[in-house]
Short mmCIF file of C-alpha atoms in Angstrom, two decimals:
data_model
loop_
_atom_site.label_atom_id
_atom_site.label_comp_id
_atom_site.label_asym_id
_atom_site.label_seq_id
_atom_site.Cartn_x
_atom_site.Cartn_y
_atom_site.Cartn_z
CA UNK H 1 39.79 26.00 -27.38
CA UNK H 2 40.58 24.47 -24.00
CA UNK H 3 40.48 26.90 -21.08
CA UNK H 4 43.84 26.79 -19.27
CA UNK H 5 42.08 26.93 -15.87
CA UNK H 6 40.08 23.75 -16.58
CA UNK H 7 41.23 20.20 -17.15
CA UNK H 8 38.58 18.88 -19.57
CA UNK H 9 36.97 19.90 -22.84
CA UNK H 10 33.45 21.36 -22.66
CA UNK H 11 32.03 18.52 -24.77
CA UNK H 12 33.41 15.95 -22.35
CA UNK H 13 31.18 17.34 -19.59
CA UNK H 14 28.29 18.54 -21.77
CA UNK H 15 27.84 15.45 -23.94
CA UNK H 16 29.44 12.81 -21.75
CA UNK H 17 30.79 12.55 -18.21
CA UNK H 18 34.14 12.29 -16.43
CA UNK H 19 34.51 9.17 -14.24
CA UNK H 20 36.52 9.01 -11.00
CA UNK H 21 37.07 6.34 -8.38
CA UNK H 22 37.06 7.23 -4.69
CA UNK H 23 36.21 5.95 -1.23
CA UNK H 24 32.88 7.10 0.19
CA UNK H 25 32.92 8.07 3.85
CA UNK H 26 29.19 8.82 3.77
CA UNK H 27 26.88 11.83 4.09
CA UNK H 28 25.48 13.75 7.01
CA UNK H 29 22.96 16.54 7.47
CA UNK H 30 24.32 20.08 7.89
CA UNK H 31 22.58 23.25 9.03
CA UNK H 32 23.78 25.58 6.26
CA UNK H 33 24.08 25.13 2.46
CA UNK H 34 27.66 26.43 2.35
CA UNK H 35 30.69 27.39 4.42
CA UNK H 36 34.14 26.06 5.22
CA UNK H 37 33.39 25.49 8.91
CA UNK H 38 30.18 23.65 8.04
CA UNK H 39 32.18 21.27 5.83
CA UNK H 40 34.93 20.79 8.46
CA UNK H 41 32.37 19.75 11.11
CA UNK H 42 30.82 17.25 8.70
CA UNK H 43 34.24 15.79 7.82
CA UNK H 44 35.21 15.36 11.50
CA UNK H 45 31.88 13.66 12.26
CA UNK H 46 32.10 11.21 9.35
CA UNK H 47 35.79 10.43 10.00
CA UNK H 48 34.94 9.53 13.58
CA UNK H 49 32.11 7.24 12.48
CA UNK H 50 34.35 5.64 9.86
CA UNK H 51 37.11 5.07 12.47
CA UNK H 52 34.64 3.16 14.68
CA UNK H 53 33.47 1.02 11.74
CA UNK H 54 37.08 0.34 10.74
CA UNK H 55 37.85 -0.89 14.26
CA UNK H 56 34.91 -3.27 13.88
CA UNK H 57 36.45 -4.70 10.70
CA UNK H 58 34.37 -2.74 8.16
CA UNK H 59 36.21 -1.30 5.16
CA UNK H 60 35.47 2.04 3.53
CA UNK H 61 33.29 1.31 0.47
CA UNK H 62 34.56 2.27 -2.97
CA UNK H 63 32.38 4.18 -5.39
CA UNK H 64 32.50 5.59 -8.91
CA UNK H 65 31.75 9.28 -9.52
CA UNK H 66 30.32 10.38 -12.87
CA UNK H 67 30.59 14.18 -13.23
CA UNK H 68 28.77 16.15 -15.97
CA UNK H 69 26.93 19.45 -16.42
CA UNK H 70 23.81 17.68 -15.13
CA UNK H 71 25.22 16.61 -11.78
CA UNK H 72 27.26 14.06 -9.86
CA UNK H 73 26.22 10.42 -9.83
CA UNK H 74 27.50 8.04 -7.17
CA UNK H 75 27.52 4.41 -8.37
CA UNK H 76 28.67 1.00 -7.27
CA UNK H 77 31.85 0.39 -9.33
CA UNK H 78 31.00 -3.27 -9.99
CA UNK H 79 27.23 -3.37 -10.53
CA UNK H 80 26.91 0.25 -11.76
CA UNK H 81 23.85 0.70 -9.55
CA UNK H 82 23.19 4.39 -8.81
CA UNK H 83 23.36 5.03 -5.05
CA UNK H 84 22.87 8.80 -5.21
CA UNK H 85 22.06 11.20 -8.04
CA UNK H 86 22.98 14.73 -7.01
CA UNK H 87 21.64 17.18 -9.61
CA UNK H 88 23.97 20.07 -10.29
CA UNK H 89 21.44 22.84 -9.53
CA UNK H 90 21.01 21.32 -6.04
CA UNK H 91 24.75 21.38 -5.23
CA UNK H 92 25.45 24.57 -3.29
CA UNK H 93 29.07 24.13 -2.18
CA UNK H 94 32.14 22.09 -3.20
CA UNK H 95 35.62 22.10 -1.65
CA UNK H 96 38.69 19.98 -0.89
CA UNK H 97 40.37 19.83 2.49
CA UNK H 98 43.65 21.81 2.55
CA UNK H 99 44.79 20.04 5.71
CA UNK H 100 44.04 16.58 4.32
CA UNK H 101 44.82 16.39 0.60
CA UNK H 102 42.80 13.15 0.19
CA UNK H 103 39.45 14.58 1.32
CA UNK H 104 36.94 16.48 -0.86
CA UNK H 105 33.30 17.35 -0.18
CA UNK H 106 30.18 18.96 -1.63
CA UNK H 107 26.83 19.98 -0.12
CA UNK H 108 23.63 18.98 -1.92
CA UNK H 109 19.99 19.65 -1.08
CA UNK H 110 17.97 16.44 -0.92
CA UNK H 111 15.02 16.42 -3.35
CA UNK H 112 12.66 14.55 -1.00
CA UNK H 113 13.43 15.84 2.49
CA UNK H 114 14.80 19.27 1.38
CA UNK H 115 17.61 18.82 3.91
CA UNK H 116 21.18 19.88 3.15
CA UNK H 117 23.51 16.88 3.09
CA UNK H 118 27.30 17.01 3.03
CA UNK H 119 28.94 14.19 1.03
CA UNK H 120 32.52 13.32 1.99
CA UNK H 121 34.98 11.31 -0.17
CA UNK H 122 38.55 10.06 0.15
CA UNK H 123 40.83 10.01 -2.92
CA UNK H 124 44.55 9.60 -2.41
CA UNK H 125 45.59 11.22 -5.71
CA UNK H 126 42.58 12.93 -7.33
CA UNK H 127 40.84 14.89 -4.55
CA UNK H 128 41.83 18.32 -5.91
CA UNK H 129 41.22 17.26 -9.55
CA UNK H 130 37.73 16.02 -8.71
CA UNK H 131 36.93 19.32 -6.99
CA UNK H 132 38.10 21.27 -10.04
CA UNK H 133 36.05 19.04 -12.39
CA UNK H 134 32.90 19.75 -10.41
CA UNK H 135 33.77 23.46 -10.58
CA UNK H 136 34.16 23.25 -14.37
CA UNK H 137 30.76 21.53 -14.67
CA UNK H 138 29.26 24.47 -12.75
CA UNK H 139 30.92 26.98 -15.08
CA UNK H 140 29.66 25.23 -18.23
CA UNK H 141 26.15 24.81 -16.82
CA UNK H 142 26.00 28.50 -15.91
CA UNK H 143 27.10 29.53 -19.41
CA UNK H 144 24.45 27.28 -20.94
CA UNK H 145 21.93 28.80 -18.57
CA UNK H 146 22.77 32.31 -19.81
CA UNK H 147 22.68 31.24 -23.47
CA UNK H 148 19.19 29.78 -23.07
CA UNK H 149 17.93 32.96 -21.43
CA UNK H 150 17.52 31.27 -18.06
CA UNK H 151 15.09 28.67 -19.43
CA UNK H 152 17.26 25.57 -19.52
CA UNK H 153 17.45 24.90 -15.78
CA UNK H 154 13.80 25.84 -15.30
CA UNK H 155 12.82 23.45 -18.08
CA UNK H 156 14.67 20.59 -16.40
CA UNK H 157 12.97 21.44 -13.12
CA UNK H 158 9.54 21.44 -14.77
CA UNK H 159 10.23 18.13 -16.51
CA UNK H 160 11.33 16.58 -13.22
CA UNK H 161 8.21 17.86 -11.45
CA UNK H 162 5.95 16.59 -14.25
CA UNK H 163 7.57 13.15 -14.21
CA UNK H 164 7.07 12.92 -10.44
CA UNK H 165 3.43 14.03 -10.78
CA UNK H 166 2.82 11.47 -13.55
CA UNK H 167 4.15 8.72 -11.30
CA UNK H 168 1.88 9.85 -8.46
CA UNK H 169 -1.16 9.91 -10.79
CA UNK H 170 -0.36 6.43 -12.11
CA UNK H 171 -0.18 5.11 -8.55
CA UNK H 172 -3.46 6.83 -7.67
CA UNK H 173 -5.10 5.50 -10.84
CA UNK H 174 -4.05 1.94 -10.01
CA UNK H 175 -5.53 2.27 -6.53
CA UNK H 176 -8.83 3.62 -7.90
CA UNK H 177 -9.05 0.75 -10.39
CA UNK H 178 -8.54 -1.73 -7.55
CA UNK H 179 -11.28 -0.10 -5.45
CA UNK H 180 -13.66 -0.06 -8.45
CA UNK H 181 -13.08 -3.77 -9.05
CA UNK H 182 -13.84 -4.52 -5.38
CA UNK H 183 -17.11 -2.53 -5.58
CA UNK H 184 -18.18 -4.33 -8.79
CA UNK H 185 -17.55 -7.71 -7.17
CA UNK H 186 -19.58 -6.70 -4.11
CA UNK H 187 -22.50 -5.53 -6.29
CA UNK H 188 -22.49 -8.77 -8.28
CA UNK H 189 -22.51 -10.84 -5.10
CA UNK H 190 -25.43 -8.83 -3.65
CA UNK H 191 -27.61 -9.30 -6.80
CA UNK H 192 -27.05 -13.04 -7.27
CA UNK H 193 -29.46 -15.18 -5.10
CA UNK H 194 -27.97 -18.10 -3.19
CA UNK H 195 -27.91 -21.51 -4.88
CA UNK H 196 -31.18 -23.43 -4.38
CA UNK H 197 -33.20 -20.44 -3.34
CA UNK H 198 -36.58 -19.69 -5.00
CA UNK H 199 -37.76 -16.17 -5.45
CA UNK H 200 -41.49 -15.89 -4.63
CA UNK H 201 -43.49 -12.87 -5.63
CA UNK H 202 -45.78 -11.81 -2.77
CA UNK H 203 -49.51 -11.68 -3.58
CA UNK H 204 -50.89 -8.18 -3.82
CA UNK H 205 -53.41 -7.06 -1.20
CA UNK H 206 -55.77 -4.11 -0.79
CA UNK H 207 -55.61 -1.34 1.80
CA UNK H 208 -57.16 -3.65 4.43
CA UNK H 209 -54.45 -6.27 3.82
CA UNK H 210 -57.07 -8.50 2.11
CA UNK H 211 -56.65 -10.45 -1.11
CA UNK H 212 -58.77 -8.67 -3.74
CA UNK H 213 -61.86 -10.54 -5.02
CA UNK H 214 -61.75 -11.90 -8.55
CA UNK H 215 -64.86 -13.30 -10.36
CA UNK H 216 -62.67 -16.04 -11.85
CA UNK H 217 -61.65 -17.29 -8.40
CA UNK H 218 -63.79 -20.32 -7.40
CA UNK H 219 -65.70 -19.94 -4.16
CA UNK H 220 -64.90 -22.54 -1.50
CA UNK H 221 -67.53 -23.10 1.22
CA UNK H 222 -66.33 -22.25 4.69
CA UNK H 223 -66.50 -24.71 7.56
CA UNK H 224 -69.10 -24.12 10.26
CA UNK H 225 -68.10 -23.38 13.84
CA UNK H 226 -68.62 -27.05 14.87
CA UNK H 227 -66.35 -28.33 12.06
CA UNK H 228 -69.24 -29.66 9.86
CA UNK H 229 -69.82 -28.40 6.36
CA UNK H 230 -72.89 -26.21 5.86
CA UNK H 231 -76.08 -27.98 4.71
CA UNK H 232 -76.85 -28.05 1.00
CA UNK H 233 -79.34 -25.53 -0.32
CA UNK H 234 -82.99 -26.64 0.07
CA UNK H 235 -84.14 -25.11 -3.16
CA UNK H 236 -82.75 -25.82 -6.59
CA UNK H 237 -83.38 -24.03 -9.82
CA UNK H 238 -86.25 -25.45 -11.88
CA UNK H 239 -83.99 -26.78 -14.58
CA UNK H 240 -81.99 -28.90 -12.08
CA UNK H 241 -85.08 -30.59 -10.43
CA UNK H 242 -85.99 -32.40 -13.72
CA UNK H 243 -84.08 -35.26 -15.34
CA UNK H 244 -83.21 -35.48 -19.05
CA UNK H 245 -86.77 -36.78 -19.84
CA UNK H 246 -88.46 -33.95 -17.95
CA UNK H 247 -89.61 -36.28 -15.08
CA UNK H 248 -89.11 -35.83 -11.40
CA UNK H 249 -86.11 -37.78 -10.11
CA UNK H 250 -86.69 -40.85 -7.94
CA UNK H 251 -85.48 -40.65 -4.33
CA UNK H 252 -85.96 -43.92 -2.38
CA UNK H 253 -85.37 -42.13 0.92
CA UNK H 254 -88.28 -39.79 0.46
CA UNK H 255 -90.78 -42.41 -0.78
CA UNK H 256 -93.15 -44.18 1.67
CA UNK H 257 -94.95 -47.54 1.37
CA UNK H 258 -98.34 -45.95 0.96
CA UNK H 259 -97.25 -44.25 -2.24
CA UNK H 260 -97.34 -47.55 -4.26
CA UNK H 261 -100.66 -49.24 -5.38
CA UNK H 262 -101.68 -52.36 -3.34
CA UNK H 263 -100.85 -54.88 -6.08
CA UNK H 264 -97.34 -53.52 -6.61
CA UNK H 265 -96.69 -53.37 -2.90
CA UNK H 266 -97.71 -57.02 -2.45
CA UNK H 267 -95.37 -58.12 -5.24
CA UNK H 268 -92.50 -56.25 -3.61
CA UNK H 269 -93.18 -57.96 -0.32
CA UNK H 270 -93.17 -61.38 -2.01
CA UNK H 271 -89.88 -60.62 -3.74
CA UNK H 272 -88.21 -59.56 -0.53
CA UNK H 273 -89.49 -62.70 1.27
CA UNK H 274 -88.22 -64.97 -1.54
CA UNK H 275 -84.84 -63.24 -1.51
CA UNK H 276 -84.49 -63.92 2.20
CA UNK H 277 -85.33 -67.59 1.69
CA UNK H 278 -82.82 -67.95 -1.13
CA UNK H 279 -79.97 -66.72 1.06
CA UNK H 280 -80.56 -69.57 3.55
CA UNK H 281 -80.50 -72.52 1.03
CA UNK H 282 -77.01 -74.07 1.58
CA UNK H 283 -75.34 -70.87 0.62
CA UNK H 284 -76.83 -70.85 -2.87
CA UNK H 285 -77.89 -67.50 -4.08
CA UNK H 286 -80.71 -67.17 -6.60
CA UNK H 287 -80.97 -64.27 -8.91
CA UNK H 288 -84.39 -62.74 -8.49
CA UNK H 289 -85.72 -61.20 -11.64
CA UNK H 290 -88.63 -58.86 -10.97
CA UNK H 291 -89.85 -59.52 -14.50
CA UNK H 292 -90.30 -63.30 -13.83
CA UNK H 293 -93.90 -64.59 -14.45
CA UNK H 294 -94.07 -66.03 -10.91
CA UNK H 295 -94.09 -62.51 -9.51
#
């Protein structure tokens, strides 16, 4: 049954919301969470600011209020964008102005700054009704709180805190992923050699910084101090001093004239003399055959 002191059914505030249109004078920070004098000071301050803006040609903005057991939402009446969402458990005081029947206010603790803000509205016909509707939402929320053993409000608080923490973790996770991607790119760039470069493996050396000797490495003769190659060895192994027939090799530079018999030497002299004569006969060259019978 409908309570005579309230204007709406419980389901209207518990399952839905009650909408109202009003003009929004604004909000200002207050020092205390409740009190008539606190509200009066806030109303005077905001009225003065609104009077200055009105003299400058600015109109008081219109808003839509959606009141339920979960809180009071302040929206743009055309776009339905939420400007403020005042949760009910953060509202500590609500009152209408007895001297000015159009003005009603409530004090809400901001969730981010934890400051107490006083919201002031102007409604020509519904100021008192709006105040009573907010009061009824408080009464229904408190009854629900008692029925749930005090867990309902705490559960909503925990859910809100968890949702905020999840958002913070998602932001932190995105930042860590970005930093990890930057590090991976830097590591890839440091391991890839520049284009056109050739990686050379340095040759290993011993403790004296010398290239170790290998029997397979061919030995190259060193140059002498005067730049001439060293003389060949004077002695050769026995198997190298013989030709394929077992005879001593002929060396014309080591042979003297006295080593030939007299008859052979005379024939050589004749051949040389004839060769010289052949070169002077009108440029004609004769082939001298040492096996010819004339020799």
